[in-house]
Short mmCIF file of C-alpha atoms in Angstrom, two decimals:
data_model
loop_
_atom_site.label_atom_id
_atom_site.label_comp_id
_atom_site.label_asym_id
_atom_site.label_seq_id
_atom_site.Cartn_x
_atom_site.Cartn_y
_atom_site.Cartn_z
CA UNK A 1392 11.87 37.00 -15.24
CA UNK A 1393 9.38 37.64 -12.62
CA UNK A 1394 9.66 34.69 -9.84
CA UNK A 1395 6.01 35.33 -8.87
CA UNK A 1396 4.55 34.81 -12.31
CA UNK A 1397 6.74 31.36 -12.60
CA UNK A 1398 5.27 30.61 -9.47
CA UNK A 1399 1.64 31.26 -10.09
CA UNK A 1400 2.13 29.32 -13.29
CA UNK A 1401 3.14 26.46 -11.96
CA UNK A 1402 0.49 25.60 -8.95
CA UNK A 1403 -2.29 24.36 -11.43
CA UNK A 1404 0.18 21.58 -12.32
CA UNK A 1405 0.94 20.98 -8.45
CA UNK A 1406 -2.66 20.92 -7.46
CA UNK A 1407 -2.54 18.36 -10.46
CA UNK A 1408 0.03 16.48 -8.93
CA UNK A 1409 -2.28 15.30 -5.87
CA UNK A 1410 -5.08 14.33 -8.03
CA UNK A 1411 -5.40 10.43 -8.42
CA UNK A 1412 -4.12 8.65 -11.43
CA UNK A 1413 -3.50 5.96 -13.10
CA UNK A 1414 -0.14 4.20 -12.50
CA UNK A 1415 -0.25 0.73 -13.13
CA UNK A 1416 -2.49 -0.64 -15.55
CA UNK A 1417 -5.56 1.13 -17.64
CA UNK A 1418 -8.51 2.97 -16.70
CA UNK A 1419 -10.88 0.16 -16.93
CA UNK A 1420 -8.45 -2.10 -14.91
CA UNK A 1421 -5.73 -0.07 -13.02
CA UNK A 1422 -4.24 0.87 -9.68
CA UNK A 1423 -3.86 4.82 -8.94
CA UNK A 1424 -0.85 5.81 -7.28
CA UNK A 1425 -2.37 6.33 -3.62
CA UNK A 1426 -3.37 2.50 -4.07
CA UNK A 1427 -0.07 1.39 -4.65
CA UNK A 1428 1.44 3.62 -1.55
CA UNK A 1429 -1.69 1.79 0.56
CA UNK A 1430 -0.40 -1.23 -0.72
CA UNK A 1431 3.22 -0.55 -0.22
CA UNK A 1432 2.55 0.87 3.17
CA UNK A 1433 0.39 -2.08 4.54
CA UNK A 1434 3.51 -4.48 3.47
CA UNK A 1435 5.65 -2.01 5.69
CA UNK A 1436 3.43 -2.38 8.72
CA UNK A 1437 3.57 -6.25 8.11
CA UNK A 1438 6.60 -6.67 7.67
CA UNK A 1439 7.42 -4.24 10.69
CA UNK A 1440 4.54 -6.01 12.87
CA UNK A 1441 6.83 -9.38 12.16
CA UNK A 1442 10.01 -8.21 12.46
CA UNK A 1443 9.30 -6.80 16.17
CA UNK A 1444 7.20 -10.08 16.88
CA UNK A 1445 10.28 -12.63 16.25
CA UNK A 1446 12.56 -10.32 18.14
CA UNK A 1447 10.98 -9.63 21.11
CA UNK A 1448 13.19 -10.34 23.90
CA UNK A 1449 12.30 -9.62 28.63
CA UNK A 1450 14.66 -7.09 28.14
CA UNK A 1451 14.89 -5.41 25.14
CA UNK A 1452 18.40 -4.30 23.42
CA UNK A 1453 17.49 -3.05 20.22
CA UNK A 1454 16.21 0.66 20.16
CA UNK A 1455 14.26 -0.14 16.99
CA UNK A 1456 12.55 -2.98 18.27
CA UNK A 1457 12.36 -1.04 21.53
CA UNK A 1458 10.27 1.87 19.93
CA UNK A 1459 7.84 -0.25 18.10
CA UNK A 1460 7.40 -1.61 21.43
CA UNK A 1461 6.83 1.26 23.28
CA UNK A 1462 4.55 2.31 20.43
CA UNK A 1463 2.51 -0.55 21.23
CA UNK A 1464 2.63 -0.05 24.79
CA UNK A 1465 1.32 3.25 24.27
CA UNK A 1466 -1.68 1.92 22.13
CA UNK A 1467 -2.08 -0.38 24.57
CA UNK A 1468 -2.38 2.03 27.57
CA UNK A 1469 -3.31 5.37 26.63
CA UNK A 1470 -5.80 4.64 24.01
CA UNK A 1471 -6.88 0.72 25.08
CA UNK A 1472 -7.08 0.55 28.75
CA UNK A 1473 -7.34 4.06 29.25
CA UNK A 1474 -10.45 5.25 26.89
CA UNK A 1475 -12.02 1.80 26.83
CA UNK A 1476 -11.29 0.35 30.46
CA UNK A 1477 -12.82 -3.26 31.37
CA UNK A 1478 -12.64 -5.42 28.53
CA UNK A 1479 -10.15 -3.49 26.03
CA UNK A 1480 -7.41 -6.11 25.47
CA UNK A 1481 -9.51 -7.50 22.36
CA UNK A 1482 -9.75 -3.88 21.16
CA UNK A 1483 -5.83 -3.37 20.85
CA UNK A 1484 -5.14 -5.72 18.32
CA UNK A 1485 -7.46 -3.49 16.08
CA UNK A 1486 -6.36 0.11 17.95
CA UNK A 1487 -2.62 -1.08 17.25
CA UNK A 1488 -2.80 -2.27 13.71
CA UNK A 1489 -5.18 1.45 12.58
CA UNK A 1490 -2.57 3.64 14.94
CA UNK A 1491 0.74 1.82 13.28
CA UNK A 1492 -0.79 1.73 9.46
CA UNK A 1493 -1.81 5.58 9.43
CA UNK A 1494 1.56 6.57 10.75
CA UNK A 1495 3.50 4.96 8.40
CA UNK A 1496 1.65 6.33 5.44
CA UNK A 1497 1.72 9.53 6.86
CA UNK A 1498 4.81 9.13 7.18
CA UNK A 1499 5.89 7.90 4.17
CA UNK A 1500 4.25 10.82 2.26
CA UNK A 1501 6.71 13.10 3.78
CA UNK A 1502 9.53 11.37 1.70
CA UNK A 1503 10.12 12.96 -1.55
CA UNK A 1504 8.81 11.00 -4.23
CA UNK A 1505 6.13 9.00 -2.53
CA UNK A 1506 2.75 9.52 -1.80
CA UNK A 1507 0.65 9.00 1.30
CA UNK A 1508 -2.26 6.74 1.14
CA UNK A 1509 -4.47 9.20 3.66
CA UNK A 1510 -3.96 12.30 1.70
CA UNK A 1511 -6.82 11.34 -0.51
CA UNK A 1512 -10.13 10.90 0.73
CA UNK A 1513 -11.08 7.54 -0.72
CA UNK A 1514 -8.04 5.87 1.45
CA UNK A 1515 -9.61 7.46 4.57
CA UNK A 1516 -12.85 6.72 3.93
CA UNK A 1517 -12.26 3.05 4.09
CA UNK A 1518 -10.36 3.36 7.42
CA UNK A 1519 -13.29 4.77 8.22
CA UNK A 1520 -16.03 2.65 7.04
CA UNK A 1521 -13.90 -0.31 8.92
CA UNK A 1522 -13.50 2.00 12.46
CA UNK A 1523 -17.34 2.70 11.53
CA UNK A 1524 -18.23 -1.41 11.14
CA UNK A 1525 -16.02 -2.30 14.25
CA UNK A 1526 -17.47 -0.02 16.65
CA UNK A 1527 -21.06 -0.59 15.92
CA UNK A 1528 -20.30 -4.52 15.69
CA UNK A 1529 -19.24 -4.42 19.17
CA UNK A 1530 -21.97 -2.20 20.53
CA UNK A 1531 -24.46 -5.04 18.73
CA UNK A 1532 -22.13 -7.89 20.36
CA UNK A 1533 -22.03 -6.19 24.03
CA UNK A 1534 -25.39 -4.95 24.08
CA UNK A 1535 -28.18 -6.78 21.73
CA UNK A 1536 -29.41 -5.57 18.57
CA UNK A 1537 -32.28 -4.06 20.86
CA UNK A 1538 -30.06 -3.15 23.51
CA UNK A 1539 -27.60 -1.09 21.63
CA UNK A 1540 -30.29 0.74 19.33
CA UNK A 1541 -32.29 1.79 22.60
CA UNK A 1542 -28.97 2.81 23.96
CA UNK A 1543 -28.80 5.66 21.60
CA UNK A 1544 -31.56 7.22 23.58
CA UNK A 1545 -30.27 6.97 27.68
CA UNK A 1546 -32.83 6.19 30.42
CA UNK A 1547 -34.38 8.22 32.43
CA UNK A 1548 -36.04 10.51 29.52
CA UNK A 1549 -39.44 12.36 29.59
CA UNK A 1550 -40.99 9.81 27.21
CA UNK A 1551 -41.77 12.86 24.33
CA UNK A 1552 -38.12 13.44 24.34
CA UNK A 1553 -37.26 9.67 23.43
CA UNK A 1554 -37.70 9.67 19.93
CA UNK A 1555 -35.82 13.23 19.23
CA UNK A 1556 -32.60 12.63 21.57
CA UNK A 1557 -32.85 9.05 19.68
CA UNK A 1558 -33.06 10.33 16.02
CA UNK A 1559 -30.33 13.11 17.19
CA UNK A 1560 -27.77 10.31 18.29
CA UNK A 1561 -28.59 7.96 15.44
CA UNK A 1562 -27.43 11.03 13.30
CA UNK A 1563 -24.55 11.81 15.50
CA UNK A 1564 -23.43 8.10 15.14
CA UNK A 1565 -23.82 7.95 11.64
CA UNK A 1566 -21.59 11.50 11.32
CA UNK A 1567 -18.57 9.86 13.26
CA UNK A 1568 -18.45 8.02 10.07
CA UNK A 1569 -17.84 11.25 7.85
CA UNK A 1570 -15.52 13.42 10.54
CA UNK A 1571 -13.24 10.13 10.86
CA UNK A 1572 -12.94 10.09 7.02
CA UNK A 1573 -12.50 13.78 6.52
CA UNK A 1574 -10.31 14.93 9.28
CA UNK A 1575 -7.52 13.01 8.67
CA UNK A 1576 -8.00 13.64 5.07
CA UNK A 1577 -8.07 16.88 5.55
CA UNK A 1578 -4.91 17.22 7.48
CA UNK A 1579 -2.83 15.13 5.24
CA UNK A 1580 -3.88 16.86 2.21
CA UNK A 1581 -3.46 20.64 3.30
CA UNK A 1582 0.05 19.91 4.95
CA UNK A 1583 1.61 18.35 1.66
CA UNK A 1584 0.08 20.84 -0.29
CA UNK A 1585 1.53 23.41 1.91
CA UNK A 1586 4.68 21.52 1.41
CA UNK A 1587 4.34 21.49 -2.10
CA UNK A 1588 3.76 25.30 -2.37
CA UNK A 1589 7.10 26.33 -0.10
CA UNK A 1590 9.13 23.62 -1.76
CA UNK A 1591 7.92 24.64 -5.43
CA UNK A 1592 8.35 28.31 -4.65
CA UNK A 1593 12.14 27.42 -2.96
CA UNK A 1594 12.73 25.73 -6.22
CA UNK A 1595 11.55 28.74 -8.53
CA UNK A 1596 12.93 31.63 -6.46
CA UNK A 1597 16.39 29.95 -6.64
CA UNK A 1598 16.26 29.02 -10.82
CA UNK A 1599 15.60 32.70 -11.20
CA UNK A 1600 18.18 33.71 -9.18
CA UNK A 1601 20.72 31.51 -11.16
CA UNK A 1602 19.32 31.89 -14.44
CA UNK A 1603 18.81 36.06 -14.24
CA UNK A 1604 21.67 36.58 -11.92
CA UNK A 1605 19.19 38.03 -10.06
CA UNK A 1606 20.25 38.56 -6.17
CA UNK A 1607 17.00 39.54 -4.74
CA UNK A 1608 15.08 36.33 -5.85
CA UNK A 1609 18.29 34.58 -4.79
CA UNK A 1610 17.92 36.13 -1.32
CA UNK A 1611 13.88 35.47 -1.17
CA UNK A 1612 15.24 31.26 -1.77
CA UNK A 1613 16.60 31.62 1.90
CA UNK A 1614 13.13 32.17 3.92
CA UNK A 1615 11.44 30.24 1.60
CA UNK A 1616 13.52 27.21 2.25
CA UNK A 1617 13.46 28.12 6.17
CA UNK A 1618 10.01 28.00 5.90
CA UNK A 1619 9.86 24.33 3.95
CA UNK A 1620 12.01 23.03 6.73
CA UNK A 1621 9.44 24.95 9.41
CA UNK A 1622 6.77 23.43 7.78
CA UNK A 1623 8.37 19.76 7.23
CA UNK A 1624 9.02 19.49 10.76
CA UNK A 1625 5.53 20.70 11.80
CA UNK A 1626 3.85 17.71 9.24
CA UNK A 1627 5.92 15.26 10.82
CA UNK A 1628 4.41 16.09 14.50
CA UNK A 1629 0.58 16.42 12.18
CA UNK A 1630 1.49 12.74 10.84
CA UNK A 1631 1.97 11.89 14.61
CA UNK A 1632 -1.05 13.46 16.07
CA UNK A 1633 -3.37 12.38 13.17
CA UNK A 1634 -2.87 8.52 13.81
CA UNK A 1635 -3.18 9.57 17.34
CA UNK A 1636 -6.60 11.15 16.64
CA UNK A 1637 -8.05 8.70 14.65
CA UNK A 1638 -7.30 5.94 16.85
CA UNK A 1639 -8.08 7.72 19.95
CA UNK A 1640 -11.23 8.80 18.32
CA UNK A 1641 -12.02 5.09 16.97
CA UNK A 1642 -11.63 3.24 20.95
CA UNK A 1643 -13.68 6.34 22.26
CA UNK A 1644 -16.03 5.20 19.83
CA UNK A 1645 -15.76 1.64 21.05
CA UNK A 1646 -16.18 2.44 24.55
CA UNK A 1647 -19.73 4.47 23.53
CA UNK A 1648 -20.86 2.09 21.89
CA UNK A 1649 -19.77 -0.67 24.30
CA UNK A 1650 -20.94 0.67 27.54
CA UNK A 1651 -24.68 1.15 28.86
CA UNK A 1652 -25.80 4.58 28.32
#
């Protein structure tokens, strides 16, 4: 029994694996199974968000409650006050409540047996849309409908150049909508499928081994696994760094569209 061959044989059906479908319900009325992670996720960062809020003490003891606080803190000041500047505490309930819901599904994905909500592309493109909204709500609010549309092209232009650096920022406004919903996508999706691939091919190597006495394949199972535990560790730091992104990316957004050109 060739371990290769199993292997190849098998990655249609994990491919399969990520696609949506249907897990409560019927196709005319049903709920995939990244909707129910989104779902179970969002009652995770509620339930977190008022766990932390009843227990907040001066001086904190508890180094759960301590983390979610310094989580916020971190929100607060590295992404709120210092991306935005004047006027960001309104922005951090927002910031907070994006940063804390991606990394939990993120998160979550990287538990065997559950799926996370960002790691298809119709999950991130409503974070998106609602980053998208927000931003360009507050640019109208801050600036005038006027205001903020003439802000796209700054002052100070040769007037032939107004309508081209205008038309080249409307378009570059309009893309922070698609590079939102696609990075993190992305990210998510390639790392479990990487994940998928090591773990599968751990898996195969080592029922080979066992089931062909076969010590080479049995030997192959140890980098394989090294490499799933390589590669587990490095998704966990990508889960981090992709909430981080987003949300960075989403106040930077708020401060553009916020601020006088």
């Amino acid at each position: 029994m060739n371990p290769i061959e199993v292997l190849s044989s098998h990655v249609p059906e994990l491919s399969e694996s990520f696609n949506s479908a249907i897990v409560i319900g019927n196709s005319s009325f049903g709920m995939t199974q990244y909707v129910f992670w989104m779902i179970i996720c969002w009652l995770i960062t509620v339930l977190l968000v008022c766990l932390v809020a009843r227990k907040l003490t001066l001086i904190p003891s508890n180094k759960f409650i301590n983390t979610v606080e310094y989580g916020y803190q971190f929100v607060r000041n590295d992404m709120g006050e210092g991306v935005i500047g004047h006027g960001y505490k309104k922005h951090v309930p927002f910031l907070a409540t994006l940063f804390f819901f991606i990394l939990i599904s993120n998160f979550v994905g990287l538990i065997p047996g559950c799926k996370t909500p960002t790691g298809t592309i119709s999950v991130t493109w409503a974070l998106a849309t609602i980053s998208f909204i927000y931003f360009n709500f507050w640019g109208f609010k801050a600036q005038g409908g006027i205001g903020y549309l003439k802000s796209f092209a700054p002052s100070g232009l040769p007037i032939v150049m107004v309508p081209i650096i205008w038309l080249l920022e409307l378009f570059s406004c309009i893309i922070r909508w698609l590079t939102l919903a696609v990075r993190l996508y992305g990210n998510m999706f390639a790392g479990h499928m990487v994940l998928g691939i090591f773990a599968l091919a751990s898996s195969v190597f080592l029922t080979v081994a066992i089931q062909s006495v076969d010590i080479v394949s049995g030997v192959l199972t140890i980098p394989w696994f090294l490499l799933l535990i390589f590669m587990y560790a490095l998704e966990t730091l990508v889960a981090f760094l992709q909430a981080y992104v987003f949300t960075t990316l989403s106040s930077v957004y708020v401060s553009l569209a916020t601020s006088a050109h």
